[in-house]
Amino acid sequence: AQSVTQPDIHITVSEGASLELRCNYSYGATPYLFWYVQSPGQGLQLLLKYFSGDTLVQGIKGFEAEFKRSQSSFNLRKPSVHWSDAAEYFCAVGHYGQNFVFGPGTRLSVLP
Amino acid sequence: KAGVTQTPRYLIKTRGQQVTLSCSPISGHRSVSWYQQTPGQGLQFLFEYFSETQRNKGNFPGRFSGRQFSNSRSEMNVSTLELGDSALYLCASSLARINRSAKNIQYFGAGTRLSVL
């Protein structure tokens, strides 16, 4: 069965610092890959997605992610974090005919 | 265009009761999926409805059920509530069945927080 791991449960960065959130998946074929963000008490907002083609994808709020097939990874990056980026981030995987699977999430804290 | 709307936002029930949650998808979206989010289990897929038919189901007991109406609005029902059913229930809508098209994206509502006492 497909699975998604996010090795970091909680990350703290200073405002203005760069950010990388890790995501690894286990699946036989290349799945569809997504990053969502969830602010406290809110639903999930889609940051970006990868279906095929260029392995570096741009999303909203200045986020980008890179798909690396050899490492089964889809890491999320942002060059300069803002205090408003503090939230929980979920990597998700989908594939034709399969249920959507979310990773456990990474909680991001931002220090002023 | 209005987003996904879930009602109510908060619910408090006692063990043994039943509850119905509602979800109105984005206009034009025909697929509605439901997820349960808890601190211990994270986000888990409950089921997906498309054209008034359940298309996919996650690993949940039969106490969890749902339906979809002709206008694509969906309801989720949980019977004989247990303490462990306390969670944030999220609804997501998409144009087509999830994972049937590379262009399909799920949009989420703000959720219904259910507390079972």
PDB file of C-alpha atoms in Angstrom, chain A residues 2 32 34 36 38 41-46 49 51-52 88 90 93-104, chain B residues 9-10 35 37 42-45 56-58 88 90 98-111 113:
ATOM      1  CA  GLN A   2       1.144   3.498  -0.673  1.00  0.00           C
ATOM      2  CA  TYR A  32       0.374  12.559  -7.927  1.00  0.00           C
ATOM      3  CA  PHE A  34       0.554  17.539  -3.205  1.00  0.00           C
ATOM      4  CA  TYR A  36      -1.353  21.339   1.751  1.00  0.00           C
ATOM      5  CA  GLN A  38      -3.551  23.946   7.581  1.00  0.00           C
ATOM      6  CA  GLY A  41      -8.947  25.424  13.314  1.00  0.00           C
ATOM      7  CA  GLN A  42      -9.053  25.624   9.531  1.00  0.00           C
ATOM      8  CA  GLY A  43      -9.312  23.276   6.612  1.00  0.00           C
ATOM      9  CA  LEU A  44      -6.514  22.448   4.197  1.00  0.00           C
ATOM     10  CA  GLN A  45      -5.317  24.830   1.538  1.00  0.00           C
ATOM     11  CA  LEU A  46      -3.471  23.521  -1.493  1.00  0.00           C
ATOM     12  CA  LYS A  49       0.977  19.931  -6.844  1.00  0.00           C
ATOM     13  CA  PHE A  51       1.530  15.542 -11.781  1.00  0.00           C
ATOM     14  CA  SER A  52       4.249  15.214 -14.402  1.00  0.00           C
ATOM     15  CA  GLU A  88       0.851  22.546   9.857  1.00  0.00           C
ATOM     16  CA  PHE A  90       0.796  17.992   4.957  1.00  0.00           C
ATOM     17  CA  VAL A  93      -0.118  11.245  -2.430  1.00  0.00           C
ATOM     18  CA  GLY A  94      -2.656  10.049  -4.922  1.00  0.00           C
ATOM     19  CA  HIS A  95      -2.691   7.664  -7.805  1.00  0.00           C
ATOM     20  CA  TYR A  96      -5.153   6.439 -10.350  1.00  0.00           C
ATOM     21  CA  GLY A  97      -7.669   4.227  -8.642  1.00  0.00           C
ATOM     22  CA  GLN A  98      -6.206   4.650  -5.181  1.00  0.00           C
ATOM     23  CA  ASN A  99      -7.445   6.492  -2.146  1.00  0.00           C
ATOM     24  CA  PHE A 100      -5.767   9.714  -1.236  1.00  0.00           C
ATOM     25  CA  VAL A 101      -3.105   9.312   1.485  1.00  0.00           C
ATOM     26  CA  PHE A 102      -1.792  12.083   3.698  1.00  0.00           C
ATOM     27  CA  GLY A 103       1.454  12.201   5.600  1.00  0.00           C
ATOM     28  CA  PRO A 104       1.384  12.772   9.376  1.00  0.00           C
TER      29      PRO A 104
ATOM     30  CA  ARG B   9     -18.620  24.163  12.536  1.00  0.00           C
ATOM     31  CA  TYR B  10     -18.864  22.715  16.026  1.00  0.00           C
ATOM     32  CA  TYR B  35     -11.815  12.762   5.990  1.00  0.00           C
ATOM     33  CA  GLN B  37      -8.548  14.197  11.403  1.00  0.00           C
ATOM     34  CA  GLY B  42      -3.828  12.154  11.444  1.00  0.00           C
ATOM     35  CA  LEU B  43      -5.908  12.578   8.299  1.00  0.00           C
ATOM     36  CA  GLN B  44      -7.767   9.454   7.280  1.00  0.00           C
ATOM     37  CA  PHE B  45      -9.950   8.977   4.230  1.00  0.00           C
ATOM     38  CA  ASN B  56     -14.393   4.645  -2.513  1.00  0.00           C
ATOM     39  CA  LYS B  57     -14.371   3.773   1.149  1.00  0.00           C
ATOM     40  CA  GLY B  58     -11.683   3.910   3.774  1.00  0.00           C
ATOM     41  CA  LEU B  88     -12.261  17.288  12.988  1.00  0.00           C
ATOM     42  CA  LEU B  90     -13.159  17.564   6.716  1.00  0.00           C
ATOM     43  CA  ILE B  98     -10.408  11.717  -7.036  1.00  0.00           C
ATOM     44  CA  ASN B  99      -7.453   9.966  -8.580  1.00  0.00           C
ATOM     45  CA  ARG B 100      -9.158   9.417 -11.903  1.00  0.00           C
ATOM     46  CA  SER B 101      -7.539  12.383 -13.614  1.00  0.00           C
ATOM     47  CA  ALA B 102      -4.121  13.948 -13.360  1.00  0.00           C
ATOM     48  CA  LYS B 103      -5.813  17.341 -13.288  1.00  0.00           C
ATOM     49  CA  ASN B 104      -8.121  16.601 -10.405  1.00  0.00           C
ATOM     50  CA  ILE B 105      -7.583  18.635  -7.259  1.00  0.00           C
ATOM     51  CA  GLN B 106      -9.398  18.481  -3.951  1.00  0.00           C
ATOM     52  CA  TYR B 107     -10.531  21.661  -2.232  1.00  0.00           C
ATOM     53  CA  PHE B 108     -11.263  21.462   1.458  1.00  0.00           C
ATOM     54  CA  GLY B 109     -13.810  23.051   3.735  1.00  0.00           C
ATOM     55  CA  ALA B 110     -12.998  24.417   7.183  1.00  0.00           C
ATOM     56  CA  GLY B 111     -14.316  21.278   8.843  1.00  0.00           C
ATOM     57  CA  ARG B 113     -15.257  19.729  14.976  1.00  0.00           C
TER      58      ARG B 113
END
